[in-house]
Amino acid sequence: MDMKEFMSQYFKVLTKKFKEIVPPDQMKKSLLAATGAMIHNSRPGKTNQEVFMETFVPLVNRPAAELTPLFDYFYTHEYKELRSYTTPDPVAGKVVGKLAGHGYRLVLATNPVFPYKAIMERMRWAGVDSFPWELVTAYEDSHYCKPNPCYYDEILRKIGLPGHRVLMVGNDTTMDLIASSLGIKTFLVTDYLIDKGDSTWQPDFKGRLHELLNYLNID
Ligand SMILES: O=C(O)COP(=O)(O)O
């Protein structure tokens, strides 16, 4: 998926949804600012959703009671229109299916800047929604975002495992390799690699997504 194109369409559809109550330009700036606040948040007592709304509400100057139903409606009914800007890779479902079949405990460690409904929708598009995920990180119940190491620490605490029992599989050197700081081994997926060149961490393993199965000795 071309993330830039997807995000641009996402902002377009969302700003259109709110245009009667928030001018599109203000909406876009407020979404970016509230997302930035979530990413930089490190107050353990606040969920990402709470931080988002705390920043977003005063910026758009509308009551939360008016905004929340619009967001809910958008993510339930309209977000699915964005599917046409994505191209599923069948390898993802195949690999996750094999891992599940071999008894691996699965966590979808996606940056929790979106509501659970949006993440579930994207999982459906990618063909990975029906696997037995033990945890999917979403903005309703996460208190940190990538690349804050506290994001990974929160996952470890929720699943009750020490870092050395976990493998982080991801394609972003900045967002995903920081998991190493918790003792988590990392597998850098080179399909759709995102490398801004600012990570000080080296992956423990690196390869195409299907090569993860070889690394784990799975046929
Ligand atoms: O695509 C996103 O929402 C963020 O990317 P991630 O899932 O690799 O964290």
Tab-separated table of C-alpha atoms and ligand atoms in Angstrom:
chain	number	residue	atom	x	y	z
A	1	MET	CA	0.000	0.000	0.000
A	2	ASP	CA	1.196	3.504	-0.796
A	3	MET	CA	0.909	4.983	2.701
A	4	LYS	CA	1.197	8.565	1.436
A	5	GLU	CA	-1.681	8.124	-0.996
A	6	PHE	CA	-3.743	6.271	1.604
A	7	MET	CA	-3.262	8.991	4.228
A	8	SER	CA	-4.057	11.736	1.748
A	9	GLN	CA	-7.342	10.012	0.809
A	10	TYR	CA	-8.070	9.327	4.474
A	11	PHE	CA	-7.782	13.020	5.308
A	12	LYS	CA	-9.912	13.893	2.280
A	13	VAL	CA	-12.804	11.599	3.258
A	14	LEU	CA	-12.623	12.512	6.942
A	15	THR	CA	-12.494	16.275	6.382
A	16	LYS	CA	-15.480	15.933	4.025
A	17	LYS	CA	-17.424	14.127	6.734
A	18	PHE	CA	-16.893	16.999	9.185
A	19	LYS	CA	-17.143	19.874	6.728
A	20	GLU	CA	-20.516	21.137	8.042
A	21	ILE	CA	-19.061	21.778	11.491
A	22	VAL	CA	-15.278	22.182	10.950
A	23	PRO	CA	-13.678	23.865	7.900
A	24	PRO	CA	-11.551	21.261	6.032
A	25	ASP	CA	-8.277	23.101	6.502
A	26	GLN	CA	-8.798	23.471	10.248
A	27	MET	CA	-9.902	19.837	10.420
A	28	LYS	CA	-6.728	18.608	8.731
A	29	LYS	CA	-4.448	20.742	10.935
A	30	SER	CA	-6.306	19.648	14.072
A	31	LEU	CA	-6.102	15.957	13.133
A	32	LEU	CA	-2.366	16.288	12.564
A	33	ALA	CA	-1.854	18.160	15.830
A	34	ALA	CA	-3.924	15.647	17.838
A	35	THR	CA	-2.100	12.732	16.218
A	36	GLY	CA	1.234	14.415	17.052
A	37	ALA	CA	0.079	14.815	20.671
A	38	MET	CA	-0.678	11.059	20.850
A	39	ILE	CA	2.708	10.186	19.388
A	40	HIS	CA	4.553	12.364	21.901
A	41	ASN	CA	2.385	11.454	24.872
A	42	SER	CA	4.129	9.718	27.723
A	43	ARG	CA	1.566	10.095	30.522
A	44	PRO	CA	0.718	6.533	31.557
A	45	GLY	CA	-2.692	7.545	32.937
A	46	LYS	CA	-4.119	8.609	29.581
A	47	THR	CA	-5.121	6.426	26.651
A	48	ASN	CA	-4.138	7.606	23.195
A	49	GLN	CA	-7.819	8.257	22.492
A	50	GLU	CA	-8.058	10.528	25.550
A	51	VAL	CA	-4.939	12.434	24.482
A	52	PHE	CA	-6.304	12.732	20.944
A	53	MET	CA	-9.648	14.157	22.088
A	54	GLU	CA	-8.044	16.429	24.699
A	55	THR	CA	-6.042	18.082	21.908
A	56	PHE	CA	-8.565	17.843	19.103
A	57	VAL	CA	-11.683	19.205	20.865
A	58	PRO	CA	-10.318	22.679	21.732
A	59	LEU	CA	-8.668	22.998	18.309
A	60	VAL	CA	-11.929	22.460	16.420
A	61	ASN	CA	-13.939	24.187	19.140
A	62	ARG	CA	-16.887	21.756	19.071
A	63	PRO	CA	-18.138	19.607	21.934
A	64	ALA	CA	-16.875	16.029	22.151
A	65	ALA	CA	-20.524	14.872	22.282
A	66	GLU	CA	-20.982	16.227	18.770
A	67	LEU	CA	-17.666	14.914	17.379
A	68	THR	CA	-17.700	11.375	18.778
A	69	PRO	CA	-20.821	10.135	16.895
A	70	LEU	CA	-19.389	11.516	13.640
A	71	PHE	CA	-16.086	9.695	14.153
A	72	ASP	CA	-18.010	6.519	15.059
A	73	TYR	CA	-20.195	6.739	11.973
A	74	PHE	CA	-17.155	7.440	9.793
A	75	TYR	CA	-15.185	4.443	11.047
A	76	THR	CA	-18.219	2.126	10.933
A	77	HIS	CA	-19.596	3.054	7.519
A	78	GLU	CA	-17.260	5.211	5.463
A	79	TYR	CA	-13.713	4.176	6.313
A	80	LYS	CA	-14.213	1.038	4.193
A	81	GLU	CA	-14.243	3.210	1.039
A	82	LEU	CA	-10.502	3.595	1.500
A	83	ARG	CA	-9.959	-0.043	0.676
A	84	SER	CA	-9.566	0.857	-3.006
A	85	TYR	CA	-6.300	2.658	-2.152
A	86	THR	CA	-4.741	-0.505	-0.768
A	87	THR	CA	-3.348	-3.625	-2.406
A	88	PRO	CA	-3.388	-6.693	-0.184
A	89	ASP	CA	-0.377	-8.955	-0.245
A	90	PRO	CA	-1.508	-12.603	0.092
A	91	VAL	CA	1.820	-13.500	1.719
A	92	ALA	CA	0.716	-11.754	4.935
A	93	GLY	CA	-2.274	-14.062	5.503
A	94	LYS	CA	-0.234	-17.100	4.563
A	95	VAL	CA	2.566	-16.283	7.005
A	96	VAL	CA	0.250	-15.363	9.898
A	97	GLY	CA	-1.801	-18.514	9.252
A	98	LYS	CA	1.320	-20.686	9.473
A	99	LEU	CA	2.420	-18.977	12.683
A	100	ALA	CA	-1.026	-19.500	14.223
A	101	GLY	CA	-0.990	-23.136	13.062
A	102	HIS	CA	2.331	-23.648	14.808
A	103	GLY	CA	0.993	-22.292	18.068
A	104	TYR	CA	2.729	-18.917	18.082
A	105	ARG	CA	1.031	-16.283	20.239
A	106	LEU	CA	0.175	-13.373	17.963
A	107	VAL	CA	0.128	-9.637	18.669
A	108	LEU	CA	-0.746	-7.123	15.991
A	109	ALA	CA	1.664	-4.417	17.092
A	110	THR	CA	0.427	-1.641	14.825
A	111	ASN	CA	0.993	1.964	15.829
A	112	PRO	CA	-2.108	2.682	17.971
A	113	VAL	CA	-3.052	6.029	16.482
A	114	PHE	CA	-6.341	4.685	15.069
A	115	PRO	CA	-9.522	3.314	16.635
A	116	TYR	CA	-9.982	-0.414	16.899
A	117	LYS	CA	-12.693	-0.351	14.205
A	118	ALA	CA	-10.289	1.159	11.652
A	119	ILE	CA	-7.566	-1.349	12.486
A	120	MET	CA	-10.013	-4.274	12.232
A	121	GLU	CA	-11.165	-2.975	8.848
A	122	ARG	CA	-7.578	-2.818	7.573
A	123	MET	CA	-6.950	-6.302	8.939
A	124	ARG	CA	-9.943	-7.512	6.895
A	125	TRP	CA	-8.521	-5.891	3.751
A	126	ALA	CA	-5.181	-7.558	4.402
A	127	GLY	CA	-6.855	-10.955	5.000
A	128	VAL	CA	-5.476	-11.323	8.540
A	129	ASP	CA	-8.593	-10.546	10.584
A	130	SER	CA	-9.692	-14.103	11.315
A	131	PHE	CA	-6.553	-15.283	13.123
A	132	PRO	CA	-6.471	-15.746	16.904
A	133	TRP	CA	-4.770	-12.444	17.771
A	134	GLU	CA	-4.064	-12.267	21.470
A	135	LEU	CA	-3.768	-8.485	21.317
A	136	VAL	CA	-4.337	-5.796	18.691
A	137	THR	CA	-3.014	-2.420	19.790
A	138	ALA	CA	-5.521	0.382	19.145
A	139	TYR	CA	-5.900	3.936	20.409
A	140	GLU	CA	-8.683	3.078	22.866
A	141	ASP	CA	-6.488	1.000	25.153
A	142	SER	CA	-2.885	1.931	24.383
A	143	HIS	CA	-1.105	4.621	26.371
A	144	TYR	CA	1.905	5.147	24.087
A	145	CYS	CA	2.788	5.097	20.392
A	146	LYS	CA	5.744	3.862	18.396
A	147	PRO	CA	8.618	4.653	18.551
A	148	ASN	CA	8.321	5.181	22.318
A	149	PRO	CA	9.850	2.062	23.987
A	150	CYS	CA	7.000	2.299	26.546
A	151	TYR	CA	4.676	1.141	23.723
A	152	TYR	CA	6.534	-2.193	23.564
A	153	ASP	CA	6.793	-2.377	27.346
A	154	GLU	CA	3.001	-2.011	27.600
A	155	ILE	CA	2.565	-4.957	25.205
A	156	LEU	CA	5.001	-7.122	27.187
A	157	ARG	CA	3.123	-6.356	30.388
A	158	LYS	CA	-0.243	-7.166	28.773
A	159	ILE	CA	0.912	-10.502	27.381
A	160	GLY	CA	3.008	-11.310	30.455
A	161	LEU	CA	6.230	-12.154	28.637
A	162	PRO	CA	9.797	-10.902	29.013
A	163	GLY	CA	11.317	-9.253	25.929
A	164	HIS	CA	13.653	-12.144	25.134
A	165	ARG	CA	10.618	-14.479	24.556
A	166	VAL	CA	9.216	-12.179	21.847
A	167	LEU	CA	10.018	-11.443	18.200
A	168	MET	CA	8.972	-8.112	16.681
A	169	VAL	CA	8.356	-8.402	12.948
A	170	GLY	CA	8.115	-5.061	11.195
A	171	ASN	CA	9.086	-3.078	8.132
A	172	ASP	CA	9.976	0.286	9.681
A	173	THR	CA	13.482	0.807	11.039
A	174	THR	CA	12.487	3.808	13.198
A	175	MET	CA	9.202	2.504	14.587
A	176	ASP	CA	9.895	-1.200	14.944
A	177	LEU	CA	13.589	-1.802	15.719
A	178	ILE	CA	13.406	0.240	18.933
A	179	ALA	CA	11.747	-2.902	20.378
A	180	SER	CA	15.348	-4.149	20.788
A	181	SER	CA	15.739	-1.750	23.703
A	182	LEU	CA	13.379	-4.055	25.682
A	183	GLY	CA	15.410	-7.150	24.795
A	184	ILE	CA	12.946	-8.109	22.050
A	185	LYS	CA	14.527	-9.758	18.999
A	186	THR	CA	13.627	-8.050	15.747
A	187	PHE	CA	13.004	-9.315	12.220
A	188	LEU	CA	13.113	-6.459	9.715
A	189	VAL	CA	10.773	-7.157	6.808
A	190	THR	CA	12.320	-5.769	3.639
A	191	ASP	CA	9.125	-5.934	1.557
A	192	TYR	CA	7.762	-2.355	1.706
A	193	LEU	CA	10.771	-1.271	3.811
A	194	ILE	CA	10.544	2.136	5.483
A	195	ASP	CA	13.986	3.403	6.454
A	196	LYS	CA	14.353	7.073	7.314
A	197	GLY	CA	17.968	6.410	8.270
A	198	ASP	CA	17.534	7.626	11.854
A	199	SER	CA	17.438	4.308	13.722
A	200	THR	CA	20.419	3.457	15.868
A	201	TRP	CA	19.219	-0.155	16.200
A	202	GLN	CA	20.243	-2.997	13.913
A	203	PRO	CA	17.780	-5.815	13.246
A	204	ASP	CA	18.663	-9.256	14.583
A	205	PHE	CA	17.307	-10.732	11.335
A	206	LYS	CA	16.301	-9.271	8.045
A	207	GLY	CA	14.496	-10.625	4.990
A	208	ARG	CA	11.339	-10.874	2.891
A	209	LEU	CA	8.191	-11.662	4.848
A	210	HIS	CA	7.955	-15.232	3.524
A	211	GLU	CA	11.546	-15.793	4.717
A	212	LEU	CA	10.336	-15.383	8.287
A	213	LEU	CA	8.974	-18.929	7.981
A	214	ASN	CA	12.445	-20.278	7.088
A	215	TYR	CA	13.928	-18.395	9.997
A	216	LEU	CA	11.390	-20.049	12.334
A	217	ASN	CA	11.843	-23.461	10.651
A	218	ILE	CA	8.243	-23.568	9.480
A	219	ASP	CA	7.448	-25.264	6.111
B	1	LIG	O1	0.171	1.549	8.989
B	1	LIG	C1	0.069	2.033	10.131
B	1	LIG	O2	-1.013	2.343	10.636
B	1	LIG	C2	1.308	2.190	10.962
B	1	LIG	O3	2.218	1.206	10.637
B	1	LIG	P1	2.426	-0.077	11.546
B	1	LIG	O4	1.154	-0.894	11.426
B	1	LIG	O5	3.580	-0.759	10.904
B	1	LIG	O6	2.687	0.371	12.932
